[in-house]
Coordinates of C-alpha atoms and ligand atoms in Angstrom, one line a residue:
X1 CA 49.0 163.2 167.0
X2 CA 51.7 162.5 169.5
X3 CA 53.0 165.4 171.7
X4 CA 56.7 165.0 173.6
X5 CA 57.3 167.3 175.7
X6 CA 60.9 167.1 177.9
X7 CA 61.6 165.7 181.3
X8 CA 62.6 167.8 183.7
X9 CA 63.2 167.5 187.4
X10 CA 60.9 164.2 187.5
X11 CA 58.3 165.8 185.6
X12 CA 57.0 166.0 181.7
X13 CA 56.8 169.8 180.8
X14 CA 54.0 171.3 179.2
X15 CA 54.0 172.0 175.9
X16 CA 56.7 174.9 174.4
X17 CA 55.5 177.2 172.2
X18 CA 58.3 176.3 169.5
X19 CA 57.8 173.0 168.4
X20 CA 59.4 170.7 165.5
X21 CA 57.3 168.2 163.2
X22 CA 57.7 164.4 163.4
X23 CA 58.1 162.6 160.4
X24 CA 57.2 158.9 160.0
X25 CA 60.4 158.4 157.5
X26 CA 58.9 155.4 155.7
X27 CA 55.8 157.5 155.1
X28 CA 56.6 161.0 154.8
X29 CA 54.0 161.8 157.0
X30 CA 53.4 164.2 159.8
X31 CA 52.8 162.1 163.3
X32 CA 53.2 164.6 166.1
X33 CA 55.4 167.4 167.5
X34 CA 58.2 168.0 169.9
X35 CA 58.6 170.8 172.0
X36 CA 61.9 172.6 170.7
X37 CA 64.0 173.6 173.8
X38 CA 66.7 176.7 174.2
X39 CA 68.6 178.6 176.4
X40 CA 66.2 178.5 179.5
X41 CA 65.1 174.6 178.9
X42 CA 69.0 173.8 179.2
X43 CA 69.4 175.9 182.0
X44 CA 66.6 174.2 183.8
X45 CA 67.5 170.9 182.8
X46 CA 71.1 171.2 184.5
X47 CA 69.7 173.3 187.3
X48 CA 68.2 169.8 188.3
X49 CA 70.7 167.7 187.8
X50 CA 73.0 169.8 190.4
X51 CA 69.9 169.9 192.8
X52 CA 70.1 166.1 192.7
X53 CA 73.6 165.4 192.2
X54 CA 75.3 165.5 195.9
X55 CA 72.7 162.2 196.8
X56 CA 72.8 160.6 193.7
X57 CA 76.5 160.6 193.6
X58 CA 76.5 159.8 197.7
X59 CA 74.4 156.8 197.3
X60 CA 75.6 153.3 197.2
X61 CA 76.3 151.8 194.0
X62 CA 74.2 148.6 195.0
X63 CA 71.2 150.9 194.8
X64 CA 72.1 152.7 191.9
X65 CA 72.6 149.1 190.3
X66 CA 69.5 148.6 192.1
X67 CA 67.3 151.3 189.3
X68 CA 69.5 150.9 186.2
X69 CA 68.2 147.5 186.7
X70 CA 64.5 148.6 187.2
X71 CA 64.9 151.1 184.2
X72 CA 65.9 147.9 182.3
X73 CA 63.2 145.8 183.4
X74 CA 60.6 148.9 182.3
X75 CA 61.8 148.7 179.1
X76 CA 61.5 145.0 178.9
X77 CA 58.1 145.3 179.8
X78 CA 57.2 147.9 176.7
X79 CA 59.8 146.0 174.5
X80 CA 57.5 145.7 171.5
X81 CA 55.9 149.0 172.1
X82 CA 59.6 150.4 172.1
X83 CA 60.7 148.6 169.2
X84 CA 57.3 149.7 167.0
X85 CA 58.3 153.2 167.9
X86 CA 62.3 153.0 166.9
X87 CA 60.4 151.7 163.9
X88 CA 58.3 154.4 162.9
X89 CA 60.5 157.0 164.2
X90 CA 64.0 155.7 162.2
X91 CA 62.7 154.3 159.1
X92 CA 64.5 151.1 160.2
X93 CA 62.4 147.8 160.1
X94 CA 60.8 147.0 163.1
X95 CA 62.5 143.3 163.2
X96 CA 65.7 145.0 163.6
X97 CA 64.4 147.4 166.0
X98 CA 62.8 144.3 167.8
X99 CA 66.1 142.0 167.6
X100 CA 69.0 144.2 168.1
X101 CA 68.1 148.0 169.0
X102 CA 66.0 147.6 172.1
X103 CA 67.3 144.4 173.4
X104 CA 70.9 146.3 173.4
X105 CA 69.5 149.2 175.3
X106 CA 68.4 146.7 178.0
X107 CA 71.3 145.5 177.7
X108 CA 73.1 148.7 178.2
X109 CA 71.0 149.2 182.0
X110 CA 71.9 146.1 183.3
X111 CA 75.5 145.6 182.1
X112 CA 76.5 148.7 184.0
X113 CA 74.3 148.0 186.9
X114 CA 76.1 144.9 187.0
X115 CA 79.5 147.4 186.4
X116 CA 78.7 149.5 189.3
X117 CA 78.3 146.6 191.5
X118 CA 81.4 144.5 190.9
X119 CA 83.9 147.5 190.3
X120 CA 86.9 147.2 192.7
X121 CA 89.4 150.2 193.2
X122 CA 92.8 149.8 192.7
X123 CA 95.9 150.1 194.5
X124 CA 99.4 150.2 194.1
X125 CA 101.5 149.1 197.5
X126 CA 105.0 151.2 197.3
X127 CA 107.5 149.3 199.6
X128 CA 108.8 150.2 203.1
X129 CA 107.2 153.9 201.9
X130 CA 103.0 153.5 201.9
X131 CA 100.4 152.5 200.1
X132 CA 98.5 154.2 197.4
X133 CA 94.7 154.0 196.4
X134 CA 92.5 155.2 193.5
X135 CA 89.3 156.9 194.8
X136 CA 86.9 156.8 191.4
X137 CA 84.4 159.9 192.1
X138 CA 81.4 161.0 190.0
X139 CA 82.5 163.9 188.0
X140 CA 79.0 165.6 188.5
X141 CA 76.6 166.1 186.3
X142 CA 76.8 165.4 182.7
X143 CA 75.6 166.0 179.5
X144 CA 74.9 162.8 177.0
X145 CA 73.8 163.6 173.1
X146 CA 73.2 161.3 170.7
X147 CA 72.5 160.8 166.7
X148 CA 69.6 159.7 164.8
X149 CA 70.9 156.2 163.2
X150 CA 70.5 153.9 166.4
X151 CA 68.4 156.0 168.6
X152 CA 67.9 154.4 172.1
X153 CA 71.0 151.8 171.5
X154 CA 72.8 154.6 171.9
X155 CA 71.6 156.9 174.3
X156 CA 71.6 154.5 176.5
X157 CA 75.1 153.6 176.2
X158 CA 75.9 157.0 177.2
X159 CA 73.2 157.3 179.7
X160 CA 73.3 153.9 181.9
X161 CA 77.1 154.6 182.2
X162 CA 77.2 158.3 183.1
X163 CA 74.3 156.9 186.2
X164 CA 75.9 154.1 187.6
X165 CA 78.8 155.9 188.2
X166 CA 77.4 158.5 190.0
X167 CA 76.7 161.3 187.8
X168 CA 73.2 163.2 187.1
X169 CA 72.6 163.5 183.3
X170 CA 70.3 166.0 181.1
X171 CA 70.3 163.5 177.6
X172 CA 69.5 165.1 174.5
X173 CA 68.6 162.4 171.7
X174 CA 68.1 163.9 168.0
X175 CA 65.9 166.1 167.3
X176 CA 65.2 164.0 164.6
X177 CA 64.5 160.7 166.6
X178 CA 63.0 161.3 169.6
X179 CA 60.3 159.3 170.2
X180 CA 62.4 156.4 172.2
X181 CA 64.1 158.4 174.3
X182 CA 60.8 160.3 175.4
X183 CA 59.6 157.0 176.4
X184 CA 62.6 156.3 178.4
X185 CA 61.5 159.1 180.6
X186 CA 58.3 158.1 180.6
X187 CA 59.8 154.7 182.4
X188 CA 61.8 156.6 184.3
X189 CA 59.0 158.8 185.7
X190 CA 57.1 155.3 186.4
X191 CA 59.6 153.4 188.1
X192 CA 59.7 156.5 190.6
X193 CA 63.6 157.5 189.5
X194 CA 64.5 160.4 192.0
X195 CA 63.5 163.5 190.5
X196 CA 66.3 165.2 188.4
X197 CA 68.8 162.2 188.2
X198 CA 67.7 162.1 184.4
X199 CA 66.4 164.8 182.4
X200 CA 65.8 164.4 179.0
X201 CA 65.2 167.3 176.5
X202 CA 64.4 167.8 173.2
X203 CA 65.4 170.3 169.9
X204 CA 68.0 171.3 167.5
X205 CA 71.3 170.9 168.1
X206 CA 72.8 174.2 167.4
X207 CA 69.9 175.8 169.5
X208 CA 69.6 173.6 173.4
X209 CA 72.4 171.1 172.8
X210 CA 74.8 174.0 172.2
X211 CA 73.6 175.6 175.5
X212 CA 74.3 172.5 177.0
X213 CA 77.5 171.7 176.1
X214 CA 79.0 175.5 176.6
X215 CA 76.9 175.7 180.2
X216 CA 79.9 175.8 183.3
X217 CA 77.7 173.7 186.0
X218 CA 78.1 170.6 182.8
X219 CA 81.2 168.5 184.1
X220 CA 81.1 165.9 181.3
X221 CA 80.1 166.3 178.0
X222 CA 79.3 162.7 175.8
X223 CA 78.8 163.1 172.1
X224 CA 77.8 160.5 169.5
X225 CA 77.5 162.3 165.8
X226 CA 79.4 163.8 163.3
X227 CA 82.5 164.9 163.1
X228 CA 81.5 168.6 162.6
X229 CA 79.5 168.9 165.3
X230 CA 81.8 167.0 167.8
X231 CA 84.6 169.7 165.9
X232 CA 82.0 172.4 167.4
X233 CA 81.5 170.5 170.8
X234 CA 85.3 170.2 171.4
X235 CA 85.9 173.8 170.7
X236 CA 83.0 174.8 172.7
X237 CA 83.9 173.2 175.9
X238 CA 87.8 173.4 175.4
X239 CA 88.3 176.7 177.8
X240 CA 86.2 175.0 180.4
X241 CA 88.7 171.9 180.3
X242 CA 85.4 169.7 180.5
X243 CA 85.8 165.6 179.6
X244 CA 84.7 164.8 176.8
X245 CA 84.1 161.5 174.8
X246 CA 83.5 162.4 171.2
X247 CA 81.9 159.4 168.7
X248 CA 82.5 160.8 165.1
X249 CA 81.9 159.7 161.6
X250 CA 83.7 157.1 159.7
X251 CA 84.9 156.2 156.2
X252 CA 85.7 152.3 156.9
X253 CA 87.1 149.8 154.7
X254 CA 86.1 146.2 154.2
X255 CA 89.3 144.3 153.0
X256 CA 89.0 140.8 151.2
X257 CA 92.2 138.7 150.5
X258 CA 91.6 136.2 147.6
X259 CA 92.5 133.8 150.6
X260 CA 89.2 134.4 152.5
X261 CA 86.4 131.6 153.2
X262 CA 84.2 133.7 150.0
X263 CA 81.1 132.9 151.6
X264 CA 81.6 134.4 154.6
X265 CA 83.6 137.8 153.3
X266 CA 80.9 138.3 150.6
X267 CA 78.0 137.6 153.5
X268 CA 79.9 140.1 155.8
X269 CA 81.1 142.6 152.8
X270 CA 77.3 143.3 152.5
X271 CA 75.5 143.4 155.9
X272 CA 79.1 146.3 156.6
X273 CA 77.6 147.7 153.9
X274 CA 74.1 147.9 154.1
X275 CA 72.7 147.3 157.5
X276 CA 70.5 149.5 158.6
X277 CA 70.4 151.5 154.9
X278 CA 74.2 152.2 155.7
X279 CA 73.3 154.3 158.0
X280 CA 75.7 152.7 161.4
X281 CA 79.0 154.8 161.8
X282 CA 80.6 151.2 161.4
X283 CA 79.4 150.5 157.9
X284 CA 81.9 149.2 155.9
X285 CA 81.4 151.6 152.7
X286 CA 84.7 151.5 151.0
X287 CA 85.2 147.5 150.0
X288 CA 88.7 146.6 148.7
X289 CA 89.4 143.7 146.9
X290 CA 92.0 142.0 146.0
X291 CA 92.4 142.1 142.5
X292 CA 92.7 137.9 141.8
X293 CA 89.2 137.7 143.2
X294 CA 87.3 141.2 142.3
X295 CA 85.5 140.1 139.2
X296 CA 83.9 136.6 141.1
X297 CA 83.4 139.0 144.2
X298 CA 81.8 141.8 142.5
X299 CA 79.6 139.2 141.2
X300 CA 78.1 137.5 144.0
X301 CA 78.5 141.1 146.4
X302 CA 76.0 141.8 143.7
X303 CA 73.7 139.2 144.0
X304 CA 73.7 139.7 147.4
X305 CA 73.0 143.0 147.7
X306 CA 70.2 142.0 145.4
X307 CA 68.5 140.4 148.1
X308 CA 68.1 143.2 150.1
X309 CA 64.7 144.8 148.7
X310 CA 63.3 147.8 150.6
X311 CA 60.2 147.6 151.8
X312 CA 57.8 148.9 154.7
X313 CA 60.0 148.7 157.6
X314 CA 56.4 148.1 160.1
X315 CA 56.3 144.7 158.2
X316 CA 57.8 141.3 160.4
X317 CA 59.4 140.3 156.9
X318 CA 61.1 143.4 156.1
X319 CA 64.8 143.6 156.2
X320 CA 65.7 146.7 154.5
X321 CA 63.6 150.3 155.5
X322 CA 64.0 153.8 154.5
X323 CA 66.4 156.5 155.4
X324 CA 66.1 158.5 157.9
X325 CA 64.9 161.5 156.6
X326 CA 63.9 163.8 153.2
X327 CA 66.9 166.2 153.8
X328 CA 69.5 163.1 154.3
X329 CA 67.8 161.1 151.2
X330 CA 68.6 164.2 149.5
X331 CA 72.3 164.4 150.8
X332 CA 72.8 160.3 149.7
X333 CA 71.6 161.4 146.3
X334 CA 74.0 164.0 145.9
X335 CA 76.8 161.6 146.9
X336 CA 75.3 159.3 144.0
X337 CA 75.3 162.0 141.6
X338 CA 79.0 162.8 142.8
X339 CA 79.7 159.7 142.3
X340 CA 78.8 159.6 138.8
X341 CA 80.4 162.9 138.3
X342 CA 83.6 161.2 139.4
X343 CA 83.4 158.5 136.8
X344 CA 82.2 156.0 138.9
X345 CA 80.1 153.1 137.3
X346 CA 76.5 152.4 138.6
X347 CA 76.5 148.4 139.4
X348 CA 73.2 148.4 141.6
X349 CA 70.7 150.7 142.8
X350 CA 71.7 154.5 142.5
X351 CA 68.0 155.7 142.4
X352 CA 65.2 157.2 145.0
X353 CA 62.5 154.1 145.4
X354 CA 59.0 154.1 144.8
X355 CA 57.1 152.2 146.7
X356 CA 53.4 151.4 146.8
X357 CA 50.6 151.9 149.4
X358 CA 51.3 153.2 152.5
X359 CA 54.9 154.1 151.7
X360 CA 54.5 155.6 148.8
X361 CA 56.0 159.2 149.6
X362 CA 58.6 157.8 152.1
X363 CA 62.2 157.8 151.6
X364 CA 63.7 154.5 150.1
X365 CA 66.7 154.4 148.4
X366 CA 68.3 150.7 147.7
X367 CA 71.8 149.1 148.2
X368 CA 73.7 150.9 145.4
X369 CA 77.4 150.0 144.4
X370 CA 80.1 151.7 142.2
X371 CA 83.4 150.8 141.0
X372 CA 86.2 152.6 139.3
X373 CA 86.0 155.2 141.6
X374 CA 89.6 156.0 143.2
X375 CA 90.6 155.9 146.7
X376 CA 91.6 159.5 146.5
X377 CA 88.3 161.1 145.4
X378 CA 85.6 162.7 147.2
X379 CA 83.1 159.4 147.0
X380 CA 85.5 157.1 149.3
X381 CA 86.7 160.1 151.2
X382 CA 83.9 161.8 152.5
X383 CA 81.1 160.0 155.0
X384 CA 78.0 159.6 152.5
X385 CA 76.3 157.3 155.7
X386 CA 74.0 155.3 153.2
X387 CA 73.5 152.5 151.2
X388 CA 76.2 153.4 149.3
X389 CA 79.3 151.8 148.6
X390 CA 82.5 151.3 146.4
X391 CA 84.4 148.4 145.3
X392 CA 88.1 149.2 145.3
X393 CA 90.5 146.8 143.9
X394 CA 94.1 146.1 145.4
X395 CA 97.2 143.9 144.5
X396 CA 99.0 143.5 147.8
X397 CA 99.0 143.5 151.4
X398 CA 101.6 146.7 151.9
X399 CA 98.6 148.3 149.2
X400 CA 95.6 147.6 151.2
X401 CA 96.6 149.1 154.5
X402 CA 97.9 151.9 152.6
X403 CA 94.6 152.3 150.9
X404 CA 92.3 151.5 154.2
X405 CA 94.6 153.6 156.1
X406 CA 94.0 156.7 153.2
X407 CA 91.2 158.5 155.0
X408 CA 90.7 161.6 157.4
X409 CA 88.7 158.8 159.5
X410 CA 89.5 156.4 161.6
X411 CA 86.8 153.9 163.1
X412 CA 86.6 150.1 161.6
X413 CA 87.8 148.3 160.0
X414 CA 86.7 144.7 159.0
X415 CA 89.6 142.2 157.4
X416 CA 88.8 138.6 155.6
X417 CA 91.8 136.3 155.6
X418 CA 92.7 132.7 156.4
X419 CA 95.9 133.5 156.9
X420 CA 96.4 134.1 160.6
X421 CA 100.1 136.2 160.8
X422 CA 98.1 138.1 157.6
X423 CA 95.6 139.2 160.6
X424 CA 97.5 139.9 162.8
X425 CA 99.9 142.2 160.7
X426 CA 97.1 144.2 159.5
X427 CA 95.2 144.4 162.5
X428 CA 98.7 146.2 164.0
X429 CA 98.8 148.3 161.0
X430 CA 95.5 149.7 160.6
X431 CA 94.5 153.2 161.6
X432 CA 91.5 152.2 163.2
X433 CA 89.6 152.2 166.7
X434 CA 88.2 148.4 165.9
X435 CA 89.3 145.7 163.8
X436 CA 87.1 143.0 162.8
X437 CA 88.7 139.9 161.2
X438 CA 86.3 137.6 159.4
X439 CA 83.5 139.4 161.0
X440 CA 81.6 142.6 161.2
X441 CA 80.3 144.9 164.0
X442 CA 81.0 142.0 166.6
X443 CA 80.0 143.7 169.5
X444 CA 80.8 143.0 173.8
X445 CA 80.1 145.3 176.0
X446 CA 83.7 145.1 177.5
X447 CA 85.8 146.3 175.4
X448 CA 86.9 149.3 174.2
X449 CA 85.4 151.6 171.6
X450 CA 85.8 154.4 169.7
X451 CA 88.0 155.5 167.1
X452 CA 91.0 157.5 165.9
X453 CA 91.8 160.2 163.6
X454 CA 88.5 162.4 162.7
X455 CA 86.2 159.4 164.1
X456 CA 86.9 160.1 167.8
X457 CA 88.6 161.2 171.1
X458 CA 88.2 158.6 174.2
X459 CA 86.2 155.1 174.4
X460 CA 83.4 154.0 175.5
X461 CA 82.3 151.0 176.9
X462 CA 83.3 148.5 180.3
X463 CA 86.1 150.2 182.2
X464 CA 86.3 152.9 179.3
X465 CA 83.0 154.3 180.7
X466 CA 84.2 154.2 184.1
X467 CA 86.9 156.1 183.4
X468 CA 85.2 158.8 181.3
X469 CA 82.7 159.0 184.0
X470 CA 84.7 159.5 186.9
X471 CA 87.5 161.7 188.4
X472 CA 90.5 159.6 189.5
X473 CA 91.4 161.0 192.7
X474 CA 95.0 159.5 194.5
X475 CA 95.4 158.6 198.2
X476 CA 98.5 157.6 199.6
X477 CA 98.8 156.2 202.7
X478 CA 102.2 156.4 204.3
X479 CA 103.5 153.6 206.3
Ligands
NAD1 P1 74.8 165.3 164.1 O1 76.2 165.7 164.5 O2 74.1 166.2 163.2 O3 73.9 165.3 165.4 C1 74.2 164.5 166.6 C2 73.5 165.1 167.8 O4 74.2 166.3 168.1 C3 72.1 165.5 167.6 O5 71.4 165.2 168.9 C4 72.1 167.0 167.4 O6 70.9 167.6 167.8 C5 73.3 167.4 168.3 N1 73.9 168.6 167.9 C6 74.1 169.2 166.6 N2 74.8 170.3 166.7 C7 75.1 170.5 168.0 C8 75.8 171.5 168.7 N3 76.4 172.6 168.1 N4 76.0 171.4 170.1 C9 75.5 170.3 170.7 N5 74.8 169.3 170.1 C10 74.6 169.4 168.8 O7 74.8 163.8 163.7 P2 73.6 163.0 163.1 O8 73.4 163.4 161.7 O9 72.5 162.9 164.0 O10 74.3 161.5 163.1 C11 75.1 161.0 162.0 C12 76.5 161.0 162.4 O11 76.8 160.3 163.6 C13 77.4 160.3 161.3 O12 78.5 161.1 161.1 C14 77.8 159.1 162.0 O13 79.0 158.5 161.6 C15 77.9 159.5 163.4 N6 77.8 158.4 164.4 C16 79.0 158.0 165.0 C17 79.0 156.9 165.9 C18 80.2 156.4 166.6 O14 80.1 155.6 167.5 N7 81.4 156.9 166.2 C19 77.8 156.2 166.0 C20 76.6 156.6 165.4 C21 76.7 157.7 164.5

């Protein structure tokens, strides 16, 4: 049985006395514990970030390069170990955990160490009167909190940030997929990182991450999650006037134009839909068609949804694992039933999997697809964030934005077109934080992400980051 325990001040607690049970998703079984922080955990955990904040923050950014670097390498090193663990912890297959999770969180480490190094302040020469410069200071130290669908992926994109720039962080990954992030401290603690530069703690949400978030010595608050939490975040720290990036839910539309390369849109339409069992804030879950090519679409989206058997995510072959959790197979299913209940049609899927061996009590449910289900109703207005998803048909350009746009959310969008102005009109016209046309979830570290609407406040990524994680402070020099 595996015991994680948090990492405070460079050292691994003991054991608390409260503790929550890990579940191996794909099993349903009971692997270890984790030591359930509150009120005094989160105190000490920021207690230590201010300790070590002033030389941290001093320090030049060639030597904080210098460890995201070494944190990177330390992952490297354990890479398979790593990726076993996302694995186990996620439900997702460990060849996806292998290929994209922990490869990206490397990546994260040394593309901001690299960030750190080769930022250049700027300036702004006023003529005959001075010349003005932009001093980019840590804000201090920060609080990074994370979601359960692409566990160390995304801690770290909080995390590498908030450090290169200067700041101290206490993370808190979900409660409900740990098991990464403990092992980041654990390279942390190896490497010889200067005590309380990172802390990572564990536990509910609404118990230690909310006395994180509402503590006063927390400068910077960096949410990945739903939108009802980051509601709860944003109201939290709102008298304090904290920054904060919030990373919310999304309700995104795939649009195909009957002018698309098929191929590709279909091949696209379902890895929005289904990678990672639907569960990536980006998943495209609302598909809209237009109505000259729905019937061959539906067809072939079918077939290739077909493909996409679950099985036990520990094997190499295995493409498609279980969800996340009992309670959020439970929540899917109610969206199915929902869905049914809104006189939806069932085209694929639709029903908790069985599977033998090993997985037999785990929690698999399969791609599933409706149609004749409105825009307007509950099923392709509310986040469902699984393998769920709706084919919507539409007659005209002016209708699909319209539609796309007819969501609380905001995040992605993906568009399939051959016609080029078509693109770029839509792209303009969306609602949406990202546009993908003739792709999906194309991702560079560079530019800016995030979304609008309920999906977010702020961006992440490249210069983004830099500016979340620093104050911008004005000099002018006068001639
Ligand atoms: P969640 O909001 O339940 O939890 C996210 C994190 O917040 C967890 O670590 C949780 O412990 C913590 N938390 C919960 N209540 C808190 C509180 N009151 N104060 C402080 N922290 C609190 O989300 P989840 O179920 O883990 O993740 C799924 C959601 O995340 C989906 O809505 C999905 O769209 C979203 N998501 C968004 C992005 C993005 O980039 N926009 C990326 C991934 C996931």
């Amino acid at each position: 049985m595996r015991e994680l325990t948090h990492y405070i001040d460079g050292k691994f607690c003991a054991a608390s006395a409260d503790s929550l049970p890990l579940i191996e998703p794909a099993t349903g079984a009971i692997y270890g514990k984790l030591s359930a922080g509150d009120a005094s955990v989160a105190a000490q955990a920021i207690n230590a970030a201010v300790r070590a904040q002033a030389a941290w923050g001093a320090s030049a950014p060639a030597e904080r390069a210098a460890w995201l670097r070494k944190i990177a390498d330390g992952i490297e090193a354990r890479l398979e170990e790593f990726a076993q663990a996302e694995s186990m912890d996620s439900g997702k297959p460990v060849f996806a955990a292998r290929t994209i999770d922990i490869p990206r969180a490397i990546a994260n480490f040394r593309f901001f160490a690299n960030a750190a190094e080769l930022y250049a302040s700027e300036a702004h020469e006023q003529h005959g009167v001075g010349l003005h410069y932009t001093l980019r200071q840590p804000l201090g130290p920060v609080v990074c909190i994370s979601p359960w669908n692409l566990p160390i992926y995304l801690l770290s994109w909080k995390i590498a940030p908030a450090l290169a720039f200067g700041n101290c962080v206490v993370a808190k990954p979900s409660e409900i997929t740990p098991l990464t992030a403990y092992m980041l401290a654990q390279v942390a603690n190896d490497i010889g990182l200067p005590a309380g530069v990172l802390n990572i703690v564990h536990g509910i949400g609404a118990d230690i991450g909310r006395h994180l978030v509402a503590a006063r010595k927390v400068k910077g608050i960096s949410f990945t999650g739903s939108t009802a939490t980051g509601s709860a975040i944003a109201l939290a720290a709102a008298t304090q006037f904290k920054k904060l990036s919030l990373e919310m839910g999304g309700k995104n539309a795939t649009i195909v134009f009957a002018d698309a390369d098929f191929a590709l849109s279909v091949r696209e339409s379902v890895r929005a839909a289904f990678s990672n069992q639907g569960q990536i804030c980006l998943c495209g879950s609302r598909i809209l068609v237009q109505k000259s090519l729905m019937p061959s679409f539906r067809d072939a989206f079918l077939a290739e949804a077909a493909t996409l058997v679950a099985a036990d995510p520990a094997l190499a072959s295995t493409r498609f694992g279980a969800l996340v959790s009992a309670p959020h197979l439970h929540k899917v299913l109610g969206a199915i039933a929902r869905a049914h209940d809104e006189g939806g049609r069932l085209l694929l899927g639709g029903e908790r999997l069985k599977l033998d061996g090993r997985c037999a009590d785990g929690y698999f449910l399969g791609p599933t697809v409706f149609d004749q289900l409105p825009n307007d109703c509950l099923s392709n207005q509310e986040e469902v964030f699984g393998p769920v998803a709706t084919l919507i048909p539409f007659d005209d350009e002016a209708t699909a934005v319209q539609l796309a746009n007819n969501t609380p959310y905001g995040l992605a969008t993906a568009l399939f077109t051959n016609d080029v102005k078509r693109g770029h009109r839509m792209a303009a016209a969306l609602e949406s934080g990202l546009v993908w046309v003739n792709t999906w979830m194309q991702r560079d570290l560079r530019v800016p992400f995030g979304g609008v609407k309920s999906s977010g406040l702020g961006r992440e990524g490249g210069l983004d980051a830099m500016r979340f994680f620093t104050e911008a402070k004005n000099v002018t020099i006068a001639y």
